[in-house]
XYZ file of C-alpha atoms in Angstrom:
561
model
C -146.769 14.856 -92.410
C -144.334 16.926 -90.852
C -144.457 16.471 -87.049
C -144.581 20.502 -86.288
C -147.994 20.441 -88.486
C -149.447 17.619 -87.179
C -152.643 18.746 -85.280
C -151.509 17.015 -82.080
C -148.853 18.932 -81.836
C -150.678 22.200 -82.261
C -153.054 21.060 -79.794
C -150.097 20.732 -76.845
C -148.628 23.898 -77.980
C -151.863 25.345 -76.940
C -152.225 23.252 -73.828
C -148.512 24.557 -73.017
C -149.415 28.179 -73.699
C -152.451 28.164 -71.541
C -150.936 25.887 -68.961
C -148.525 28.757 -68.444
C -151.405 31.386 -68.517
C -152.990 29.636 -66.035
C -150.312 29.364 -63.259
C -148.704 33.133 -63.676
C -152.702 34.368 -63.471
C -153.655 32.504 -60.525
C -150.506 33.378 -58.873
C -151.952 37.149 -59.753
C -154.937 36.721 -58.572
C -153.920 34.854 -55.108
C -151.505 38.462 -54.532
C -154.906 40.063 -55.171
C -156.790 37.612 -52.680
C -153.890 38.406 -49.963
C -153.640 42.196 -50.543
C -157.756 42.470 -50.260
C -157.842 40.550 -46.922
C -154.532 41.356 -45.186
C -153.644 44.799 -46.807
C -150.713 46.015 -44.729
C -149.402 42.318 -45.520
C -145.312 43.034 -46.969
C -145.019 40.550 -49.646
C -141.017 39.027 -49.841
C -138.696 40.855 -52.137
C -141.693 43.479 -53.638
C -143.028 44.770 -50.443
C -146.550 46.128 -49.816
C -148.814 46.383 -52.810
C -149.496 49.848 -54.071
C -152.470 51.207 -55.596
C -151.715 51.051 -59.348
C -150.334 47.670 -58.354
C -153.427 46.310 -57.723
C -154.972 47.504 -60.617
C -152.512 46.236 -62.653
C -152.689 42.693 -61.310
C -156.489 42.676 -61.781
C -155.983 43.672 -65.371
C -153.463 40.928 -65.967
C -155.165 38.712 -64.249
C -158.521 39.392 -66.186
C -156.487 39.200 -69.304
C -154.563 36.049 -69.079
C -157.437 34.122 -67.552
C -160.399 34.997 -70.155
C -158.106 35.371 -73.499
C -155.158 32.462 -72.881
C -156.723 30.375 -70.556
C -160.450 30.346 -70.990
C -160.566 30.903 -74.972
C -157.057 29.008 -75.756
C -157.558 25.578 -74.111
C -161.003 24.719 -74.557
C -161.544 25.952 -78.048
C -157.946 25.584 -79.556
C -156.113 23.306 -77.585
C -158.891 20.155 -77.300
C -160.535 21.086 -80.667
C -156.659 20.250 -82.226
C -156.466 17.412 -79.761
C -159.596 15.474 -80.106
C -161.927 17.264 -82.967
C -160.046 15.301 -86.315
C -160.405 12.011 -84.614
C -164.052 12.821 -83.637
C -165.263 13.182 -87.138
C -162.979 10.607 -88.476
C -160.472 13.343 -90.041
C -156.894 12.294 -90.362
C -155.867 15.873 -90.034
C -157.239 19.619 -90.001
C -158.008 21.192 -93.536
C -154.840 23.672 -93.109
C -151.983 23.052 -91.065
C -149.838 25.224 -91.773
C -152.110 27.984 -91.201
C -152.920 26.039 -87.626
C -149.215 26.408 -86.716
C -148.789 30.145 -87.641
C -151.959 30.349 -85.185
C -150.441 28.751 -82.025
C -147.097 30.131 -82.520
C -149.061 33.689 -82.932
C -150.894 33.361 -80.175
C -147.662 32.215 -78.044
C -146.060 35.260 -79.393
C -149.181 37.548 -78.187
C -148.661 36.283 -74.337
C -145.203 36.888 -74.401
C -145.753 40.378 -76.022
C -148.873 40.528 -72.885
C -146.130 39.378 -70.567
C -143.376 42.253 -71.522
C -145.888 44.757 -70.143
C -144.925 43.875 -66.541
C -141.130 44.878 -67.302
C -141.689 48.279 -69.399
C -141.674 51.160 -67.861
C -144.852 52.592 -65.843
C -145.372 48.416 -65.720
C -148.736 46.816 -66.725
C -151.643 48.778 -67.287
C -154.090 49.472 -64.998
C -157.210 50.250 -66.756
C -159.168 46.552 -66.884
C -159.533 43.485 -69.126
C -162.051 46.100 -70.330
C -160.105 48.615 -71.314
C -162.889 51.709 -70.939
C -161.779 54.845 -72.703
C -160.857 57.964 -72.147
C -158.512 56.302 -69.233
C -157.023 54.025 -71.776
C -156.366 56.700 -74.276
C -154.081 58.628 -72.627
C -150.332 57.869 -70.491
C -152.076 60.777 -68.331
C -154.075 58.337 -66.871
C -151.544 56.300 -64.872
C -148.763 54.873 -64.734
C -149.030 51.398 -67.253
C -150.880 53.288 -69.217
C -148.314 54.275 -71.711
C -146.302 51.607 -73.178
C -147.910 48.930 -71.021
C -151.201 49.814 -72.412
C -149.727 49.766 -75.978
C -148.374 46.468 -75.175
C -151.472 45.011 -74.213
C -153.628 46.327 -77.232
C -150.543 44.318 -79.578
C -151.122 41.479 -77.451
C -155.241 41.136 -77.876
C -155.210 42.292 -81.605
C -152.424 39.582 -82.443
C -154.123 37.081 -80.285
C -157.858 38.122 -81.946
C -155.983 37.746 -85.412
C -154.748 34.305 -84.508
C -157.779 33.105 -82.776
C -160.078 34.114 -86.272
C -157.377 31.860 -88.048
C -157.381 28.964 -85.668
C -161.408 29.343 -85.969
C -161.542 29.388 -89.803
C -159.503 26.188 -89.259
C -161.720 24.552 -87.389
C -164.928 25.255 -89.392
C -163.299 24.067 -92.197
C -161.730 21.111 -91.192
C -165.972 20.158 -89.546
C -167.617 21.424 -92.865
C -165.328 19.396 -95.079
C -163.188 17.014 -93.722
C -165.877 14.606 -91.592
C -165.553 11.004 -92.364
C -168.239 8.906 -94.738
C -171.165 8.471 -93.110
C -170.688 11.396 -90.197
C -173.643 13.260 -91.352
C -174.680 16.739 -89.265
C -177.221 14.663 -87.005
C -174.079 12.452 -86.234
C -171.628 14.673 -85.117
C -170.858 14.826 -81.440
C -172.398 17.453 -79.542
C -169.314 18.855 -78.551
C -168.312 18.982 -82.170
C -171.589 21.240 -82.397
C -170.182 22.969 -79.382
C -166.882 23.685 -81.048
C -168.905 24.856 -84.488
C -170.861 27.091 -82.484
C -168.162 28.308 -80.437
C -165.925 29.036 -83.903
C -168.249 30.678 -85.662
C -168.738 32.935 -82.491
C -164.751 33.716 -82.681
C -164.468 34.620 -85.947
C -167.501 37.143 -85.625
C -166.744 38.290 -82.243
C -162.520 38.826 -82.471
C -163.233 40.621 -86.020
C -164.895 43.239 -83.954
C -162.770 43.541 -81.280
C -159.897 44.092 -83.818
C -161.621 46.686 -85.341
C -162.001 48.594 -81.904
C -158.217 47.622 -80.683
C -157.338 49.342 -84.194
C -159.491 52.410 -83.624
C -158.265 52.912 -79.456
C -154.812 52.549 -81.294
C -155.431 55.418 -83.394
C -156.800 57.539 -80.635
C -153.519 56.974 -79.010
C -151.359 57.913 -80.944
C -152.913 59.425 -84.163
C -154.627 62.291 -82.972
C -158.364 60.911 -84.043
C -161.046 60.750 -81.281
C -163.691 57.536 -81.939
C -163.570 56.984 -78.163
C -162.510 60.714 -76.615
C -165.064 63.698 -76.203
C -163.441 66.605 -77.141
C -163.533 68.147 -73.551
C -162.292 65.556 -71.352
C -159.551 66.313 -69.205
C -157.793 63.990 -67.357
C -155.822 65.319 -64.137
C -156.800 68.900 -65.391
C -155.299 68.455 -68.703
C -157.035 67.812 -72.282
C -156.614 64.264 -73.518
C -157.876 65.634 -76.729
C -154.242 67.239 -77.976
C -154.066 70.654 -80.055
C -153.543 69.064 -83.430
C -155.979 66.154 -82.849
C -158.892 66.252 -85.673
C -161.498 67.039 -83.473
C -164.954 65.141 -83.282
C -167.278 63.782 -81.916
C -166.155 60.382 -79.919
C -167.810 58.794 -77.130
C -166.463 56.240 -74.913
C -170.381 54.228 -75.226
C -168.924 53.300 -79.027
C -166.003 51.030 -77.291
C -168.578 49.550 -74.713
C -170.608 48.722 -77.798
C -167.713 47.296 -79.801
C -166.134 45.298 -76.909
C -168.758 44.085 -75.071
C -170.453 43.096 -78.794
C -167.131 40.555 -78.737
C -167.225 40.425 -74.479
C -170.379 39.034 -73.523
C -170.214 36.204 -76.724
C -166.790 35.302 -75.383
C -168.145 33.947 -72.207
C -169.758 31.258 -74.503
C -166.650 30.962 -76.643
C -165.126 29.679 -73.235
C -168.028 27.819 -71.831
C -169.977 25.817 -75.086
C -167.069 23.040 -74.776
C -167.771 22.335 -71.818
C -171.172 22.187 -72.271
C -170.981 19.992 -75.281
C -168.434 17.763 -72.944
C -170.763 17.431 -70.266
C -173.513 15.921 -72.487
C -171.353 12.918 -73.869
C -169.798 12.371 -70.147
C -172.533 12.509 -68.591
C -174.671 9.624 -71.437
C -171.439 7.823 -71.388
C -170.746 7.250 -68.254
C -174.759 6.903 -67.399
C -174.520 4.339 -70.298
C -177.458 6.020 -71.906
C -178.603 8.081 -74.981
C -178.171 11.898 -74.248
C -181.724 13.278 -73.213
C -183.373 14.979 -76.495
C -180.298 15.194 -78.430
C -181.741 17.070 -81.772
C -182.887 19.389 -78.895
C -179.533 19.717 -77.580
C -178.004 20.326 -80.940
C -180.680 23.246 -81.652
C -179.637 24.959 -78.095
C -176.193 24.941 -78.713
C -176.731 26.792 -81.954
C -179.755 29.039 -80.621
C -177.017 29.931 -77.407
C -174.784 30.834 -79.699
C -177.368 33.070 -82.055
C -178.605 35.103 -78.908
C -175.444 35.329 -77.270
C -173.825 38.041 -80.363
C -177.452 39.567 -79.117
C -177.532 40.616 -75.331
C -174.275 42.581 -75.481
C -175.715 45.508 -73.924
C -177.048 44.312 -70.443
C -173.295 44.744 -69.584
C -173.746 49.110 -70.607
C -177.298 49.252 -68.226
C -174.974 51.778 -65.564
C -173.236 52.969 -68.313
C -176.339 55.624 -69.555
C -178.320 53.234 -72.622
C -181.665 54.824 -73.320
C -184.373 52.947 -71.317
C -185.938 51.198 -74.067
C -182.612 50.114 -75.691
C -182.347 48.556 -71.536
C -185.416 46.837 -71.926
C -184.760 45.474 -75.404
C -181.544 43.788 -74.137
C -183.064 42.842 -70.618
C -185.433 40.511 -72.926
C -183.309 39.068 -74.966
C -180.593 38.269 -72.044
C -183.725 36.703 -70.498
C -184.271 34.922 -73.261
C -181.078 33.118 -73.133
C -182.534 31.390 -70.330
C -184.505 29.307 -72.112
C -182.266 27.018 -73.957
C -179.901 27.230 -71.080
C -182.489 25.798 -68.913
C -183.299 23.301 -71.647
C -179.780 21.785 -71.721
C -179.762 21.611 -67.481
C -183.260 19.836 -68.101
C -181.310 17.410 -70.711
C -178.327 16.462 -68.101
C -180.575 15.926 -65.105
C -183.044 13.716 -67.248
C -179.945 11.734 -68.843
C -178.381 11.465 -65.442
C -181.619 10.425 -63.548
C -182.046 7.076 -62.015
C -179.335 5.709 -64.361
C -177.037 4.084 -62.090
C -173.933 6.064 -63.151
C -170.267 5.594 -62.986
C -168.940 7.950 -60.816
C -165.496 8.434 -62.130
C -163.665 11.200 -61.980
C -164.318 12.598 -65.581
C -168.421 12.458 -64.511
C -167.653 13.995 -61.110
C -166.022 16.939 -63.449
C -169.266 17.006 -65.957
C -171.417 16.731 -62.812
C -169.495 19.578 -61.280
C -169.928 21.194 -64.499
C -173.461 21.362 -63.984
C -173.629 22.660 -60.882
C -171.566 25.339 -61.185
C -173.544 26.047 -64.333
C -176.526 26.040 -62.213
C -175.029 28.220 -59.185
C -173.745 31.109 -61.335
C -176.987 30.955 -63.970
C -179.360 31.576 -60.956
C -177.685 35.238 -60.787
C -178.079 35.969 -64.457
C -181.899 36.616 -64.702
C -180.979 39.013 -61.299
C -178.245 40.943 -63.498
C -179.791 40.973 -66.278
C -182.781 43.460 -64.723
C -181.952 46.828 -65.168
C -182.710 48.322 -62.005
C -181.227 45.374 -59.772
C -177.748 45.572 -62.127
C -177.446 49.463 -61.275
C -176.845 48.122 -57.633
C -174.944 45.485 -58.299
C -172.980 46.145 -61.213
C -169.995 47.805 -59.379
C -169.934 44.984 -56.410
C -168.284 41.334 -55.451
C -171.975 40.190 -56.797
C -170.979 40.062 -60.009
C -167.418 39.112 -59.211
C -169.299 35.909 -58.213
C -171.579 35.249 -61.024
C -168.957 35.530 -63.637
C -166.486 33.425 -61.731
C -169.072 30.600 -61.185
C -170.470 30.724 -64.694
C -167.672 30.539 -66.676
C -164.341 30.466 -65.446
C -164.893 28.018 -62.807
C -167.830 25.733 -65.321
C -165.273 26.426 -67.951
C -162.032 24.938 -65.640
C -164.123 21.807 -64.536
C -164.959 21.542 -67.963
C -161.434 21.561 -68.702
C -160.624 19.132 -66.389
C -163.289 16.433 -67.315
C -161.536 17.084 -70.986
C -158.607 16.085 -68.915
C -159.873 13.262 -66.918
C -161.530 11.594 -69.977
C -159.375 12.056 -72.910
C -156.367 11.193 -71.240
C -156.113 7.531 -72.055
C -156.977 8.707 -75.767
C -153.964 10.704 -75.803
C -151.638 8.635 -72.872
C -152.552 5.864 -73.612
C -152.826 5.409 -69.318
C -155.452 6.455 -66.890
C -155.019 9.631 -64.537
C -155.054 7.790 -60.819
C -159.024 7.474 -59.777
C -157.862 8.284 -56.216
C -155.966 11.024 -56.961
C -158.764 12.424 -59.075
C -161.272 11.784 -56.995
C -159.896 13.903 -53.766
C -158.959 16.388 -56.554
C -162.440 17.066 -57.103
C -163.781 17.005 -53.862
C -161.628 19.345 -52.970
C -161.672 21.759 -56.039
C -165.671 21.911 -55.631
C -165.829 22.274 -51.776
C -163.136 25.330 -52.203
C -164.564 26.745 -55.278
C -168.010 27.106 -53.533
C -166.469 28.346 -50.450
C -164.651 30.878 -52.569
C -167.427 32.540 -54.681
C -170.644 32.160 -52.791
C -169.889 34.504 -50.073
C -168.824 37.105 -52.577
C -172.706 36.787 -53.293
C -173.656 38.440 -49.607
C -170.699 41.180 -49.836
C -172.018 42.429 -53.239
C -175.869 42.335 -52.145
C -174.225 44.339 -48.827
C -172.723 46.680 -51.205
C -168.675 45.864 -51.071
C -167.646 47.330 -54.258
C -165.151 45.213 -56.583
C -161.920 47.036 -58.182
C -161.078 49.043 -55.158
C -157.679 48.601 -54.442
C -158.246 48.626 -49.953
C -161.281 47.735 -48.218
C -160.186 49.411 -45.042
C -158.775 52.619 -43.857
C -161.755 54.434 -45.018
C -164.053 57.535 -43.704
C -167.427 57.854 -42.854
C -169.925 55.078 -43.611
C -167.967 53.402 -46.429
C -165.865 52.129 -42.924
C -168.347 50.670 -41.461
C -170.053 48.793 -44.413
C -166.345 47.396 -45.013
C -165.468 46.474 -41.677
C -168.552 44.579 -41.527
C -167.576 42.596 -44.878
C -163.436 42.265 -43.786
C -164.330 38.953 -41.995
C -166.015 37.591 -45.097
C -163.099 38.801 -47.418
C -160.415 37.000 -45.492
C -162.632 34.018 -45.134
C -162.787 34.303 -49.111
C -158.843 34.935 -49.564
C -158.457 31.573 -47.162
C -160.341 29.857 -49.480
C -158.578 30.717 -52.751
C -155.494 29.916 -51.269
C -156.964 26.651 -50.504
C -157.869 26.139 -53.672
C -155.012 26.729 -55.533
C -152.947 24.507 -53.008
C -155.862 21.508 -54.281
C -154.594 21.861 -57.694
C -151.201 20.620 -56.785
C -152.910 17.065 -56.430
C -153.954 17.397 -60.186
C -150.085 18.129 -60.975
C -148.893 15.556 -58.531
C -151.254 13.075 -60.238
C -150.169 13.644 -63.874
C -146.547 12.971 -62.898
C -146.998 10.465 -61.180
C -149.118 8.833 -63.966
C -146.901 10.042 -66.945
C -144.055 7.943 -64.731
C -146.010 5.277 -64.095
C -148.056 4.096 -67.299
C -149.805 1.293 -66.727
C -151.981 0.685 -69.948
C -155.493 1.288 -70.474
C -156.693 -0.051 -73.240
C -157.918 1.174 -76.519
C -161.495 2.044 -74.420
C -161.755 2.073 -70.761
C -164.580 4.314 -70.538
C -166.857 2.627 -73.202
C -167.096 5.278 -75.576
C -169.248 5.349 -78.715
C -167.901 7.998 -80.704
C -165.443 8.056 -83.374
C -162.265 9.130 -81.459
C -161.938 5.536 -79.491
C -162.291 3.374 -82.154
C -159.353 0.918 -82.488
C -156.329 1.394 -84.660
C -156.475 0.251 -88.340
C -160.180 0.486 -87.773
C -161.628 1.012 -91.965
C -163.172 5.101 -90.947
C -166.654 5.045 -91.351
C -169.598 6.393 -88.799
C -172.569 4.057 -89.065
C -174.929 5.722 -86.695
C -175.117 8.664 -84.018
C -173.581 9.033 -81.122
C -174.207 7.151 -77.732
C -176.659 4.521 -78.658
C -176.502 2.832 -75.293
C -179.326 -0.322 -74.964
C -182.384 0.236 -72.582
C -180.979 -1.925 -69.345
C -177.280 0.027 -70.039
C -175.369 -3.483 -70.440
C -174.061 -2.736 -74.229
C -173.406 -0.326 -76.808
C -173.013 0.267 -80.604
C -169.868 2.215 -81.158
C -170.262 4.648 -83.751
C -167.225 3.116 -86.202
C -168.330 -0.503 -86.431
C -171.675 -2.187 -87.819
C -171.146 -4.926 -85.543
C -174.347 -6.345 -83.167
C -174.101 -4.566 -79.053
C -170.536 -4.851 -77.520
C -171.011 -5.233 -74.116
C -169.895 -3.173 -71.573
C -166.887 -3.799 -69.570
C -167.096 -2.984 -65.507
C -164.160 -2.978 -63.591
């Protein structure tokens, strides 16, 4: 096969696009951590942050972090990676169409990445986009070709993510090895069906609404603009528009319909990860794994459901409130039975605390920390306080980005002799994790006592206020500059993770074909016949040996270092 279409190659193209992501939106989000705490602060060669500045970097930021980082790496890049091997495929079902989706979606951060340098810069308006604001150049400045800039981006990157998913369900539905039946399959292959089939429903939406907010823009209709807004005193709606009806509810319907089932887009890998870590490495069967296998799909069913406990502030009738205060609710459940599932497969088991379980136990305490707050947001009357505040700054951070970057780096952590053929440094990785953890709590917790205090999110200054708004904020300042310290931090931890994969790259000291005692299909040995045999992690009762899922041989035992 042509090396440009084989899937490993994808799968670092995609690691290389959201590698970049990651870096340029942290280094946003740090100038956003600095401005918050230390706003006359004169950054080198730019000066002091203006308004629209800051809006524009929290739009950026929101953008690069959710769509290229947190969708791109754990469902395109590892799925490419690992998935074929996983399921005993020597390839994915179309490759040409897999290339044409990661050079797309390179091509949609570049196009994201020209907004900073057109005139009126990057829009302002949120990863969110809310009409009328983003209708209209009136609005601000980045809201002209900047804003046009980032609707190409997201409807080229929804268009390649849909291909990249139709892919992947393929290549699971058809291309699994002999013997890999549906009750074999990995649970983060589930996680990665699951998470697919959520894409392709989820991005089909949000192109439709990216092609409608288009049209408002620029072709006089009005699905998202009542016909007597005015914006700065003048009428968005222009004299030769075909007037209607719009409302700016029918985008929060269409984007939070593909919003809220992104955030488990980004965060079922991880969960699907943390299961086979955590039995592997507890040298155990996973806890209830048909269980597991029926939560992962039932997440994924009620998560295209609860769309609308993001619109509670945004004037849903009551009972439409209560409908979707239920069903996020519900969620809860099979959440709380996977949590259930790690603790039980983790408990008393004498683990090996490497740095890939550190990650999937890090995984499930972030999980925990920023779950706690969903049952809170997802009551009406408690989310029309804190809606608009750090609060849910917090819970969104801890839920999924920060779950879904631990995730991420347990990917890293574990496959990396799979695709290396060498071991990240245990040292390294160990202080890397300590350290991520202790500054990723000390980051986002405290956010939880500004929101409850009532610090609103997206202003631009917390000081220099009038009236009581001053006081509230001067109060919080302390805890905002104790929460820009701590971002700052870290960021500076991740430089061990970078210093660490250099150093190990340059080093390579072998690690054999299994150092972690894997049973599933992506460690067995070369020229191994392909063939699964049983499920995986079939671990014996006193944890001393294992059946690998590729071999009909008797227990291997394990190997301790």
């Amino acid at each position: 096969m042509n090396r440009w279409l084989h899937h490993r190659f994808v799968g670092f193209g995609y690691l290389a696009i959201a590698a970049v992501a990651v870096v340029v939106g942290t280094f946003l989000s740090l100038v956003m951590r600095i401005h918050l705490a230390w706003p006359e602060y004169v950054f080198p060669v730019h000066g002091i942050i203006k308004p629209e500045e800051y809006l524009a970097l929290v739009t950026m930021h929101g953008t690069m972090m959710l769509f290229f980082v947190m969708t791109v790496a754990p469902l395109s890049a590892f799925s490419n990676l690992i998935l074929p091997a996983q399921i005993g495929a020597t390839r994915m079902s179309f490759p040409r169409l897999n290339l044409f989706a990661m050079l797309l979606t390179g091509f949609s951060f570049l196009v994201l990445c020209a907004a900073f340098v057109v005139p009126g810069g990057a829009p302002i308006g949120g990863w969110t986009a809310y009409p009328p604001l983003s209708v209209s150049a009136l609005a601000g400045p980045g809201q002209g070709l900047g804003m046009d800039l980032w609707l190409a981006s997201i409807a080229l990157f929804g268009i390649a993510s849909t291909a990249g998913a139709v892919n992947t369900l393929t290549t699971i539905v058809k291309r699994r090895c002999p013997g890999m039946s549906w009750t074999r399959l990995p649970l983060t292959v589930w996680a990665w069906l699951t998470a697919n089939m959520l894409a392709v429903i989820a991005f089909s939406v949000l192109l439709a609404a990216l092609v409608l907010l288009f049209c408002d823009r620029h072709l006089d209709t009005t699905f998202f603009i009542p016909t007597t807004d005015l914006i700065n005193g003048v009428q968005v709606v222009s004299p030769g528009a075909h007037r209607g009806s719009g409302s700016p509810l029918l985008w929060l319907h269409l984007f939070w319909f593909f919003g809220h089932p992104e955030v488990y887009i980004a965060i079922l890998p991880g969960m699907g990860l943390t299961s086979m870590v955590l039995a592997n490495f507890a040298h155990r069967r996973v806890f209830g794994y048909r269980i597991m296998i029926a939560t992962t799909v039932l997440i994924g069913m009620l998560g295209i459901l609860v769309w609308g406990h993001h619109m509670f502030v945004a004037g849903l009738n009551p009972f439409a409130g209560a409908l979707f205060s239920v069903s996020s609710l519900a969620i809860a459940l099979p959440s709380s039975a996977k949590v259930l599932s790690w603790l039980a497969t983790s408990w008393r088991s004498r683990m090996r605390l490497d740095t890939p379980a550190l990650f999937a136990l890090g995984f499930v305490s972030l999980f925990i920390a920023g779950g706690l707050t969903g049952p809170i947001l997802a009551q009406p009357i408690l989310d029309e306080f804190l809606h608009n505040t750090f609060f849910v700054v917090a819970h969104f951070h801890l839920i999924m980005a920060l779950a879904g970057v631990f995730g991420l780096f347990c990917a890293t952590y574990y496959w990396f002799p799979l695709l290396f053929g060498t071991k990240l440094n245990e040292g390294l990785g160990k202080w890397h994790f300590w350290l991520t953890i202790l500054f990723a709590y000390s980051t986002f917790l405290p956010m939880h006592l500004t929101g409850i205090a009532g610090e609103p999110r997206h202003y631009a200054q917390l000081n220099g206020m009038a009236g009581p708004a001053a006081t509230l904020l001067a109060a919080t300042l302390p805890l905002q500059r104790h929460v820009s310290s701590s971002a700052i931090a870290l960021a500076t931890a991740q430089l061990l993770f970078l210093f660490n994969l250099i150093w190990t790259l340059k080093r390579r000291i072998p690690a054999g074909t299994n150092p972690w005692n894997a049973t599933t299909m992506e460690w067995a040995p070369p020229l191994t016949p392909v063939r699964t045999f049983r499920g995986p992690c079939e671990y014996s009762d006193d944890g001393q040996s294992f059946r690998p899922q590729w071999s009909e041989d008797a227990l291997q035992s394990i190997e301790r270092e």
